Amino acid sequence: MKTPFRKRRDTAQLSDASSAQEVHADDPFFFGEEADTGEQPVVEAVPAQAPQPAQSQVGGLSDSGLLIDMRNIVKTYNVGEPSELTVLHGVDFRAAHGEFVSIVGPSGGGKSTLMNIIGMLDRPTEGAYAFNGEPVYAKSDQELAAYRSHNIGFIFQNFNLIGRMDALQNVAMPMMYAGVDRKQREARAEELLGMMGMGDRIHHNPNELSGGQKQRVAIARALANDPDLLLADEPTGALDSKTGRLVMDLFHQLHDELGKAIVFITHNPLLAEETQRIVEIIDGRIDAVRTPSGQRATEEA
């Protein structure tokens, strides 16, 4: 899949672009040039005889000790077209190993786009991103897909279960793609469904399950390859308050007992307050980062 990494430029700009590309040829974190805003860029094209700034940034990312380290992330769609739209404007986002972080903000603010880039489902137009110290977008699409499947588990608002497969096979599927043999992956899937309280529903198809049961199957599937990160996009959004409370308690259990890092995208401010850190994104920019109360919401009547 061909993905644009840099904005289109006219012929007069090509020589400058080539120089910048040569300067950053050995920088696996670099994703293109800063827009010419008149301000000092975060990642700048430096003269060939003085490469230290670019190298120091690479070292900072790879040696930061963070699980997620994203710097100056820009995402622009339809680059060079009349419909060009920049959704993320120089976003910095970081998360430590085992941290429970929530991302909040209004619809259209860039939460889903940021989630897709964190989850390696999309590539940034500009900026730097390291996952567990690795420059993930230096990998090919095929390498990236394999890396993603082993390191990130996804949980979506609408579950994204395969309707023709029962719960056991839905949970086993990521392990099949990871090359795990059938007997081992089905045993692991059954174990995970038991952890989710779904041991008596392993052979039920999605249309035979309630919303809460579907989400528990989806969480079990996200855990299939024992990833470092759980990336949850509005996981309680399609559930009633009682079922949403049960699902949120499962996330706390995974965080507290298994030490999983969780990035939790939500519109629910009460659930965000239960996490360790809240990141608010508005109009494609980080508007605020704060420590929440940590108090768990009670079930609504």
XYZ file of C-alpha atoms in Angstrom:
301
model
C 0.000 0.000 0.000
C 1.471 3.333 -1.032
C 1.221 5.948 1.699
C 2.290 9.588 1.196
C 4.846 10.677 3.758
C 5.512 14.175 2.483
C 3.529 16.961 0.936
C 3.692 17.342 -2.831
C 6.028 20.083 -4.014
C 6.507 21.834 -7.295
C 9.640 21.405 -9.413
C 11.342 24.471 -7.951
C 11.264 22.870 -4.503
C 12.735 19.497 -5.484
C 16.400 20.343 -4.899
C 15.680 21.549 -1.347
C 13.562 18.474 -0.690
C 16.331 16.178 -1.915
C 18.844 17.828 0.422
C 16.535 17.424 3.406
C 15.902 13.798 2.513
C 19.664 13.142 2.346
C 20.181 14.755 5.752
C 17.565 12.465 7.323
C 18.436 9.332 5.363
C 19.738 7.611 8.507
C 16.955 8.841 10.772
C 14.374 6.002 11.051
C 11.977 8.168 13.058
C 11.731 11.036 10.557
C 8.531 11.386 8.515
C 8.995 14.514 6.428
C 9.673 18.180 6.743
C 8.002 20.757 8.904
C 5.615 23.104 7.138
C 7.176 26.517 6.459
C 5.410 28.461 9.190
C 8.252 30.820 10.004
C 8.742 29.132 13.382
C 11.644 26.939 14.399
C 10.679 23.324 13.592
C 10.977 20.548 16.129
C 12.767 18.257 13.649
C 14.857 20.378 11.367
C 16.974 19.755 8.289
C 20.511 20.478 9.490
C 23.693 20.825 7.458
C 25.428 17.556 6.610
C 28.498 18.524 8.637
C 26.426 18.997 11.819
C 23.953 16.076 12.115
C 23.798 15.988 15.909
C 20.242 17.403 16.419
C 18.585 14.703 14.306
C 20.705 11.979 15.898
C 19.952 13.212 19.400
C 16.228 13.037 18.707
C 16.541 9.440 17.551
C 18.465 8.618 20.687
C 15.876 10.377 22.817
C 13.054 8.354 21.313
C 14.775 4.986 21.377
C 16.174 5.494 24.882
C 13.172 7.200 26.479
C 11.997 4.050 28.277
C 8.415 4.784 27.238
C 6.006 2.364 25.614
C 4.611 5.096 23.321
C 6.662 8.144 22.363
C 5.110 10.311 19.643
C 6.485 13.733 18.799
C 5.151 16.469 16.546
C 2.698 14.148 14.798
C 0.950 15.739 11.824
C -1.708 13.954 9.789
C -2.927 15.516 6.560
C -5.352 13.926 4.128
C -5.552 14.618 0.370
C -2.135 16.254 0.356
C -1.752 18.804 -2.426
C -5.428 18.630 -3.394
C -8.086 21.342 -3.020
C -9.685 19.158 -0.335
C -6.448 18.921 1.705
C -7.284 18.622 5.390
C -4.927 18.507 8.362
C -6.509 16.609 11.253
C -3.578 16.446 13.684
C -1.361 19.492 14.199
C 1.975 18.651 15.835
C 0.670 16.282 18.506
C 2.985 14.973 21.229
C 1.673 11.868 23.007
C 3.465 9.583 25.438
C 2.510 6.601 27.589
C 4.606 4.545 29.988
C 4.630 0.769 30.299
C 1.628 -0.342 32.346
C -0.019 3.104 32.315
C -3.797 3.580 32.033
C -4.366 6.729 29.944
C -7.627 8.163 28.657
C -8.024 10.395 25.605
C -11.059 12.660 25.638
C -12.427 15.411 23.448
C -15.342 16.375 21.213
C -16.297 14.463 18.102
C -14.193 15.499 15.130
C -11.336 16.585 17.370
C -8.850 13.993 16.127
C -9.215 11.195 18.708
C -9.855 8.426 16.187
C -7.071 9.618 13.872
C -4.641 9.650 16.797
C -5.817 6.178 17.792
C -5.187 4.868 14.286
C -1.636 6.208 14.343
C -0.951 4.898 17.860
C -2.280 1.534 16.686
C -0.111 1.574 13.539
C -3.212 1.366 11.337
C -2.233 4.618 9.626
C 1.004 6.500 9.059
C 1.638 10.120 10.038
C 2.365 12.709 7.391
C 5.114 14.175 9.567
C 6.602 13.549 12.977
C 8.365 10.825 14.947
C 6.942 7.712 16.636
C 8.667 4.997 18.656
C 6.872 2.048 20.259
C 8.840 0.400 23.038
C 11.950 2.092 21.678
C 11.482 0.903 18.084
C 10.951 3.220 15.087
C 7.868 1.319 13.980
C 7.294 3.154 10.701
C 10.751 2.234 9.465
C 9.142 -1.178 8.885
C 7.427 -2.273 5.690
C 3.642 -2.669 5.717
C 4.009 -6.442 6.022
C 6.484 -6.161 8.896
C 4.294 -3.563 10.551
C 1.212 -5.795 10.408
C 3.097 -8.613 12.143
C 4.566 -6.240 14.725
C 1.162 -4.713 15.440
C -0.540 -8.071 15.898
C 1.969 -9.095 18.576
C 2.138 -5.794 20.450
C -1.309 -4.149 20.341
C -4.783 -5.463 21.132
C -7.742 -3.498 19.761
C -11.183 -3.113 21.338
C -13.853 -1.208 19.407
C -17.216 0.316 20.281
C -19.062 -1.953 17.842
C -17.098 -5.080 18.807
C -16.022 -5.971 15.225
C -16.655 -9.685 15.764
C -16.994 -12.003 12.771
C -20.635 -13.057 12.621
C -20.144 -16.500 11.104
C -17.645 -17.554 13.795
C -18.379 -18.516 17.375
C -16.739 -16.792 20.340
C -13.910 -19.321 20.520
C -12.911 -18.846 16.887
C -13.196 -15.053 17.107
C -10.731 -15.029 19.989
C -8.441 -17.573 18.318
C -8.217 -15.672 15.024
C -5.332 -13.277 15.953
C -3.307 -16.294 17.071
C -3.973 -18.029 13.761
C -2.472 -15.058 11.922
C 0.457 -15.145 14.356
C 1.189 -18.746 13.387
C 0.026 -20.462 16.586
C -1.107 -24.045 15.975
C -4.811 -24.837 16.241
C -4.754 -26.844 19.454
C -2.712 -24.224 21.311
C -4.702 -21.239 20.084
C -8.062 -22.830 20.909
C -6.850 -23.711 24.410
C -5.650 -20.124 24.899
C -8.942 -18.741 23.534
C -10.958 -20.905 25.908
C -8.798 -19.771 28.828
C -9.279 -16.101 27.937
C -13.034 -16.465 27.534
C -13.130 -18.120 30.951
C -11.285 -15.102 32.389
C -13.971 -12.888 30.893
C -16.771 -14.941 32.452
C -17.733 -16.344 29.056
C -16.759 -19.973 29.592
C -20.316 -21.182 28.985
C -20.684 -19.173 25.756
C -17.607 -20.246 23.808
C -19.603 -21.838 20.982
C -22.165 -19.047 20.675
C -22.097 -16.839 17.589
C -22.197 -13.036 18.025
C -25.907 -12.861 17.183
C -26.564 -15.106 20.193
C -24.753 -12.786 22.611
C -25.758 -9.569 24.387
C -23.807 -6.347 23.903
C -21.835 -6.841 27.093
C -21.030 -10.431 26.174
C -19.820 -9.345 22.739
C -17.524 -6.789 24.291
C -16.089 -9.376 26.675
C -15.361 -11.611 23.683
C -13.705 -8.626 21.981
C -11.537 -7.979 25.059
C -10.531 -11.647 25.158
C -9.594 -11.418 21.471
C -7.486 -8.315 22.174
C -5.526 -10.311 24.773
C -4.937 -13.284 22.475
C -1.289 -12.532 21.621
C -0.497 -11.078 25.075
C 0.144 -7.539 23.773
C 1.916 -4.760 25.660
C -0.877 -2.287 24.865
C -4.675 -2.444 24.829
C -6.103 0.263 22.596
C -9.799 0.782 23.355
C -11.971 3.064 21.217
C -15.210 3.929 23.057
C -15.514 0.358 24.404
C -18.528 1.209 26.575
C -20.218 3.540 24.071
C -22.723 0.960 22.775
C -23.559 -0.439 26.223
C -26.049 0.496 28.922
C -24.623 1.950 32.142
C -24.740 -1.308 34.111
C -22.991 -3.323 31.404
C -20.545 -0.496 30.767
C -19.626 -0.567 34.447
C -18.869 -4.289 34.235
C -16.706 -3.777 31.159
C -14.831 -0.892 32.796
C -14.161 -3.096 35.815
C -12.619 -5.642 33.447
C -10.215 -2.985 32.176
C -9.209 -2.172 35.744
C -8.618 -5.861 36.387
C -6.409 -6.180 33.311
C -4.461 -3.115 34.352
C -4.143 -3.935 38.057
C -3.546 -7.689 37.827
C -1.839 -8.169 34.468
C -0.066 -4.815 34.275
C -1.406 -4.016 30.818
C -0.944 -0.534 29.413
C -4.283 0.816 28.239
C -5.113 3.793 26.032
C -8.812 4.385 26.559
C -10.678 6.710 24.195
C -13.988 7.876 25.597
C -16.649 10.579 25.623
C -17.552 9.655 29.196
C -15.854 12.066 31.639
C -16.661 9.873 34.650
C -14.855 6.890 33.161
C -11.909 9.080 32.166
C -11.577 10.143 35.812
C -10.881 6.507 36.737
C -7.681 6.358 34.680
C -4.197 7.511 35.679
C -3.906 10.390 33.230
C -6.317 12.326 31.005
C -5.243 13.761 27.658
C -7.725 16.182 26.085
C -7.555 16.735 22.332
C -9.452 19.552 20.635
C -9.247 20.524 16.956
C -6.320 18.201 16.376
C -4.169 19.609 19.180
C -3.469 18.479 22.738
C -5.387 21.017 24.798
C -4.657 19.717 28.302
C -3.009 16.856 30.175
C -3.975 16.291 33.785
C -4.054 13.782 36.606
C -7.654 12.681 37.258
C -9.287 11.944 40.580
C -8.857 8.189 40.211
C -12.259 7.691 41.817
C -14.330 4.955 40.217
C -17.805 5.935 39.134
C -20.752 4.151 40.710
C -23.343 2.383 38.640
C -26.109 4.673 37.490
C -29.615 3.833 38.544
